[in-house]
């Protein structure tokens, strides 16, 4: 089946720094990718929809200047957490849509901000 | 706004026993409903979707529009079914933007 890969799997950074997380569709092209956030023992919350070649669509309450999303190619979307703070620590998961409409998820990236 | 509710955070059953994971949704239109599963240390993956009306790994789920439910069932649970299960809803034509329930951790005891 289709594979979506995220990098890094986990990252620790200092407060105030920026962190970039990559989401790649390895064997298919994805015009649309989605970014989710998951707090411990909680559900996945959709943050934004990443569209290739255009601006991302953010969900209500998600700061677009805080969470920068770039979808420069059909196989890569990036999420940059700018000026990260401890409250940004979370598990970030991306997903990509295959042409069939089926959704495939990445393995997730755990961010810890000290 | 749409909402998905999974009332049970934890569910334990013995091997061979029937299992039912509950899912209720609220949405005034005609949503698509899914069940996703996450095995230990693995990524989230699709288990089944209501429009397929298929059985995957012995699991079935029927959409009940009257009760706005999409419960996941299996007549005889196996130890390898132990995992986190998420019910999710997608609005028609929404390019797969999913609203997830809070998840149910299923443990099948030997």
mmCIF file of C-alpha atoms in Angstrom:
data_model
loop_
_atom_site.group_PDB
_atom_site.id
_atom_site.type_symbol
_atom_site.label_atom_id
_atom_site.label_comp_id
_atom_site.label_asym_id
_atom_site.label_seq_id
_atom_site.Cartn_x
_atom_site.Cartn_y
_atom_site.Cartn_z
ATOM 1 C CA UNK A 1 0.000 0.000 0.000
ATOM 2 C CA UNK A 2 0.862 3.670 -0.117
ATOM 3 C CA UNK A 3 3.400 4.915 2.397
ATOM 4 C CA UNK A 4 3.606 8.239 4.131
ATOM 5 C CA UNK A 5 6.788 9.010 6.009
ATOM 6 C CA UNK A 6 7.477 11.692 8.594
ATOM 7 C CA UNK A 7 10.818 13.045 9.687
ATOM 8 C CA UNK A 8 11.999 13.406 12.330
ATOM 9 C CA UNK A 9 10.227 10.804 14.434
ATOM 10 C CA UNK A 10 11.030 12.760 17.526
ATOM 11 C CA UNK A 11 12.710 16.032 18.257
ATOM 12 C CA UNK A 12 13.690 17.937 21.375
ATOM 13 C CA UNK A 13 14.314 21.641 21.147
ATOM 14 C CA UNK A 14 14.816 24.659 23.351
ATOM 15 C CA UNK A 15 12.055 27.141 23.944
ATOM 16 C CA UNK A 16 12.108 29.919 21.361
ATOM 17 C CA UNK A 17 13.596 27.887 18.544
ATOM 18 C CA UNK A 18 11.798 26.727 15.398
ATOM 19 C CA UNK A 19 11.340 23.141 14.366
ATOM 20 C CA UNK A 20 10.502 21.736 10.939
ATOM 21 C CA UNK A 21 8.703 18.439 10.443
ATOM 22 C CA UNK A 22 8.543 16.825 7.015
ATOM 23 C CA UNK A 23 5.787 14.661 5.612
ATOM 24 C CA UNK A 24 6.477 12.712 2.432
ATOM 25 C CA UNK A 25 4.336 10.467 0.288
ATOM 26 C CA UNK A 26 6.885 7.889 -0.801
ATOM 27 C CA UNK A 27 5.240 6.136 -3.696
ATOM 28 C CA UNK A 28 2.389 8.359 -4.748
ATOM 29 C CA UNK A 29 1.593 11.971 -5.402
ATOM 30 C CA UNK A 30 -0.628 13.763 -2.950
ATOM 31 C CA UNK A 31 -2.202 17.063 -3.856
ATOM 32 C CA UNK A 32 -3.694 17.249 -0.392
ATOM 33 C CA UNK A 33 -2.086 16.457 2.932
ATOM 34 C CA UNK A 34 -3.432 16.992 6.403
ATOM 35 C CA UNK A 35 -1.699 17.858 9.657
ATOM 36 C CA UNK A 36 -3.052 16.641 12.979
ATOM 37 C CA UNK A 37 -2.014 17.195 16.547
ATOM 38 C CA UNK A 38 -2.477 14.651 19.289
ATOM 39 C CA UNK A 39 -2.080 15.328 22.989
ATOM 40 C CA UNK A 40 -1.379 12.431 25.344
ATOM 41 C CA UNK A 41 -4.354 10.127 25.720
ATOM 42 C CA UNK A 42 -6.445 12.393 23.514
ATOM 43 C CA UNK A 43 -7.753 12.230 20.000
ATOM 44 C CA UNK A 44 -6.274 13.616 16.828
ATOM 45 C CA UNK A 45 -7.210 17.200 16.148
ATOM 46 C CA UNK A 46 -7.056 18.482 12.594
ATOM 47 C CA UNK A 47 -4.801 21.516 12.415
ATOM 48 C CA UNK A 48 -4.728 22.333 8.749
ATOM 49 C CA UNK A 49 -5.173 21.129 5.214
ATOM 50 C CA UNK A 50 -2.068 21.455 3.083
ATOM 51 C CA UNK A 51 -2.666 22.009 -0.617
ATOM 52 C CA UNK A 52 0.114 21.656 -3.170
ATOM 53 C CA UNK A 53 0.967 24.964 -4.745
ATOM 54 C CA UNK A 54 -1.362 27.048 -2.618
ATOM 55 C CA UNK A 55 -1.798 28.284 0.919
ATOM 56 C CA UNK A 56 -2.805 25.917 3.644
ATOM 57 C CA UNK A 57 -6.263 26.047 5.138
ATOM 58 C CA UNK A 58 -6.152 26.260 8.921
ATOM 59 C CA UNK A 59 -8.777 25.061 11.354
ATOM 60 C CA UNK A 60 -10.327 27.504 13.731
ATOM 61 C CA UNK A 61 -8.080 28.264 16.663
ATOM 62 C CA UNK A 62 -4.854 27.213 14.952
ATOM 63 C CA UNK A 63 -2.361 30.067 14.595
ATOM 64 C CA UNK A 64 -1.117 30.113 11.028
ATOM 65 C CA UNK A 65 1.878 32.256 11.943
ATOM 66 C CA UNK A 66 2.816 29.771 14.623
ATOM 67 C CA UNK A 67 2.414 26.657 12.534
ATOM 68 C CA UNK A 68 3.763 27.354 9.067
ATOM 69 C CA UNK A 69 2.809 24.839 6.422
ATOM 70 C CA UNK A 70 4.441 24.551 3.047
ATOM 71 C CA UNK A 71 3.412 22.091 0.343
ATOM 72 C CA UNK A 72 5.914 22.834 -2.371
ATOM 73 C CA UNK A 73 5.687 19.556 -4.244
ATOM 74 C CA UNK A 74 3.261 16.703 -4.772
ATOM 75 C CA UNK A 75 5.205 14.492 -2.385
ATOM 76 C CA UNK A 76 6.280 16.835 0.398
ATOM 77 C CA UNK A 77 4.562 18.980 2.975
ATOM 78 C CA UNK A 78 6.373 20.612 5.866
ATOM 79 C CA UNK A 79 5.134 21.901 9.191
ATOM 80 C CA UNK A 80 7.314 24.453 10.949
ATOM 81 C CA UNK A 81 6.578 25.234 14.572
ATOM 82 C CA UNK A 82 7.961 28.729 15.008
ATOM 83 C CA UNK A 83 9.284 30.052 18.321
ATOM 84 C CA UNK A 84 8.277 26.850 20.009
ATOM 85 C CA UNK A 85 7.204 26.823 23.647
ATOM 86 C CA UNK A 86 6.598 23.957 26.069
ATOM 87 C CA UNK A 87 2.862 24.061 25.386
ATOM 88 C CA UNK A 88 3.620 23.179 21.752
ATOM 89 C CA UNK A 89 4.979 19.833 22.884
ATOM 90 C CA UNK A 90 2.798 17.230 21.242
ATOM 91 C CA UNK A 91 2.569 14.432 18.730
ATOM 92 C CA UNK A 92 2.150 15.739 15.197
ATOM 93 C CA UNK A 93 0.756 13.431 12.546
ATOM 94 C CA UNK A 94 0.328 13.981 8.834
ATOM 95 C CA UNK A 95 -1.817 12.158 6.327
ATOM 96 C CA UNK A 96 -2.025 12.144 2.565
ATOM 97 C CA UNK A 97 -4.836 11.315 0.192
ATOM 98 C CA UNK A 98 -4.338 8.732 -2.536
ATOM 99 C CA UNK A 99 -6.153 9.235 -5.846
ATOM 100 C CA UNK A 100 -8.678 6.611 -4.687
ATOM 101 C CA UNK A 101 -9.651 8.905 -1.848
ATOM 102 C CA UNK A 102 -8.133 6.662 0.784
ATOM 103 C CA UNK A 103 -6.146 8.372 3.489
ATOM 104 C CA UNK A 104 -2.708 7.181 4.618
ATOM 105 C CA UNK A 105 -1.039 8.333 7.805
ATOM 106 C CA UNK A 106 2.541 9.015 8.703
ATOM 107 C CA UNK A 107 4.103 7.478 11.775
ATOM 108 C CA UNK A 108 3.983 10.756 13.631
ATOM 109 C CA UNK A 109 6.579 13.132 15.044
ATOM 110 C CA UNK A 110 6.922 13.743 18.754
ATOM 111 C CA UNK A 111 7.991 17.256 19.644
ATOM 112 C CA UNK A 112 9.278 18.097 23.097
ATOM 113 C CA UNK A 113 10.040 21.724 23.845
ATOM 114 C CA UNK A 114 12.190 22.316 26.893
ATOM 115 C CA UNK B 1 -20.284 21.363 13.824
ATOM 116 C CA UNK B 2 -19.744 17.649 13.513
ATOM 117 C CA UNK B 3 -18.735 15.571 16.511
ATOM 118 C CA UNK B 4 -17.720 11.957 17.126
ATOM 119 C CA UNK B 5 -18.141 10.359 20.532
ATOM 120 C CA UNK B 6 -16.547 7.167 21.749
ATOM 121 C CA UNK B 7 -17.840 6.716 25.288
ATOM 122 C CA UNK B 8 -15.360 4.053 26.361
ATOM 123 C CA UNK B 9 -11.705 4.973 26.775
ATOM 124 C CA UNK B 10 -10.789 1.458 27.819
ATOM 125 C CA UNK B 11 -12.378 -1.864 26.999
ATOM 126 C CA UNK B 12 -11.187 -5.298 28.045
ATOM 127 C CA UNK B 13 -12.598 -8.604 26.889
ATOM 128 C CA UNK B 14 -11.437 -12.188 27.019
ATOM 129 C CA UNK B 15 -10.228 -14.010 23.945
ATOM 130 C CA UNK B 16 -13.138 -15.547 22.080
ATOM 131 C CA UNK B 17 -15.689 -13.196 23.580
ATOM 132 C CA UNK B 18 -17.721 -10.787 21.451
ATOM 133 C CA UNK B 19 -16.609 -7.195 21.399
ATOM 134 C CA UNK B 20 -18.413 -3.989 20.532
ATOM 135 C CA UNK B 21 -16.759 -0.589 20.405
ATOM 136 C CA UNK B 22 -19.288 2.189 20.481
ATOM 137 C CA UNK B 23 -19.295 5.253 18.288
ATOM 138 C CA UNK B 24 -21.919 7.955 18.009
ATOM 139 C CA UNK B 25 -21.795 10.994 15.799
ATOM 140 C CA UNK B 26 -23.598 14.248 15.415
ATOM 141 C CA UNK B 27 -23.969 15.811 12.010
ATOM 142 C CA UNK B 28 -27.055 16.967 10.216
ATOM 143 C CA UNK B 29 -25.957 15.868 6.763
ATOM 144 C CA UNK B 30 -24.768 12.566 5.318
ATOM 145 C CA UNK B 31 -21.284 11.865 6.573
ATOM 146 C CA UNK B 32 -18.905 9.075 5.761
ATOM 147 C CA UNK B 33 -17.899 7.024 8.776
ATOM 148 C CA UNK B 34 -14.646 5.172 9.281
ATOM 149 C CA UNK B 35 -12.903 3.053 11.838
ATOM 150 C CA UNK B 36 -9.145 3.441 12.153
ATOM 151 C CA UNK B 37 -6.880 1.210 14.212
ATOM 152 C CA UNK B 38 -3.480 1.852 15.727
ATOM 153 C CA UNK B 39 -1.541 -1.169 16.901
ATOM 154 C CA UNK B 40 1.238 -0.726 19.421
ATOM 155 C CA UNK B 41 4.105 1.312 17.990
ATOM 156 C CA UNK B 42 2.512 1.466 14.564
ATOM 157 C CA UNK B 43 0.851 4.199 12.562
ATOM 158 C CA UNK B 44 -2.828 4.775 12.240
ATOM 159 C CA UNK B 45 -4.421 2.687 9.508
ATOM 160 C CA UNK B 46 -7.856 2.312 8.036
ATOM 161 C CA UNK B 47 -9.824 -0.658 9.318
ATOM 162 C CA UNK B 48 -13.085 -0.170 7.497
ATOM 163 C CA UNK B 49 -15.487 2.401 6.086
ATOM 164 C CA UNK B 50 -19.236 2.293 6.110
ATOM 165 C CA UNK B 51 -19.707 2.690 2.375
ATOM 166 C CA UNK B 52 -17.698 -0.476 1.723
ATOM 167 C CA UNK B 53 -19.975 -2.634 3.824
ATOM 168 C CA UNK B 54 -17.177 -5.141 4.187
ATOM 169 C CA UNK B 55 -15.739 -7.185 7.005
ATOM 170 C CA UNK B 56 -12.085 -6.666 7.800
ATOM 171 C CA UNK B 57 -10.260 -8.987 10.192
ATOM 172 C CA UNK B 58 -13.661 -10.197 11.328
ATOM 173 C CA UNK B 59 -14.832 -6.699 12.254
ATOM 174 C CA UNK B 60 -18.019 -5.173 10.939
ATOM 175 C CA UNK B 61 -19.718 -1.858 11.500
ATOM 176 C CA UNK B 62 -23.177 -0.783 10.454
ATOM 177 C CA UNK B 63 -24.199 2.799 10.077
ATOM 178 C CA UNK B 64 -27.436 3.443 11.934
ATOM 179 C CA UNK B 65 -28.663 6.832 10.852
ATOM 180 C CA UNK B 66 -31.620 6.727 13.216
ATOM 181 C CA UNK B 67 -29.376 6.314 16.224
ATOM 182 C CA UNK B 68 -26.471 8.186 14.593
ATOM 183 C CA UNK B 69 -24.195 5.322 15.527
ATOM 184 C CA UNK B 70 -21.443 3.338 13.857
ATOM 185 C CA UNK B 71 -20.508 0.690 16.386
ATOM 186 C CA UNK B 72 -17.650 -1.695 15.607
ATOM 187 C CA UNK B 73 -18.293 -5.356 16.308
ATOM 188 C CA UNK B 74 -16.487 -8.657 16.237
ATOM 189 C CA UNK B 75 -18.086 -11.919 17.373
ATOM 190 C CA UNK B 76 -14.898 -13.564 18.646
ATOM 191 C CA UNK B 77 -12.081 -11.302 19.795
ATOM 192 C CA UNK B 78 -8.457 -12.336 19.339
ATOM 193 C CA UNK B 79 -5.416 -11.212 21.295
ATOM 194 C CA UNK B 80 -3.991 -9.569 18.181
ATOM 195 C CA UNK B 81 -7.026 -7.272 18.119
ATOM 196 C CA UNK B 82 -5.621 -5.396 21.091
ATOM 197 C CA UNK B 83 -5.086 -1.864 19.848
ATOM 198 C CA UNK B 84 -6.384 1.678 19.910
ATOM 199 C CA UNK B 85 -9.490 2.156 17.800
ATOM 200 C CA UNK B 86 -10.675 5.500 16.491
ATOM 201 C CA UNK B 87 -14.015 6.235 14.942
ATOM 202 C CA UNK B 88 -13.878 9.068 12.420
ATOM 203 C CA UNK B 89 -16.244 11.110 10.346
ATOM 204 C CA UNK B 90 -15.705 12.784 7.009
ATOM 205 C CA UNK B 91 -18.081 15.240 5.462
ATOM 206 C CA UNK B 92 -19.054 14.381 1.915
ATOM 207 C CA UNK B 93 -16.838 16.137 -0.560
ATOM 208 C CA UNK B 94 -14.446 17.340 2.114
ATOM 209 C CA UNK B 95 -11.366 15.706 0.645
ATOM 210 C CA UNK B 96 -11.023 13.475 3.632
ATOM 211 C CA UNK B 97 -10.825 16.002 6.417
ATOM 212 C CA UNK B 98 -11.544 13.741 9.331
ATOM 213 C CA UNK B 99 -13.072 14.411 12.712
ATOM 214 C CA UNK B 100 -11.887 11.769 15.145
ATOM 215 C CA UNK B 101 -13.423 10.381 18.263
ATOM 216 C CA UNK B 102 -11.303 10.192 21.390
ATOM 217 C CA UNK B 103 -10.473 6.556 20.805
ATOM 218 C CA UNK B 104 -11.023 3.291 22.672
ATOM 219 C CA UNK B 105 -8.134 1.174 23.873
ATOM 220 C CA UNK B 106 -9.150 -2.454 23.397
ATOM 221 C CA UNK B 107 -7.343 -5.130 25.345
ATOM 222 C CA UNK B 108 -8.089 -8.750 24.600
ATOM 223 C CA UNK B 109 -7.083 -10.927 27.503
ATOM 224 C CA UNK B 110 -5.865 -14.520 27.050
#
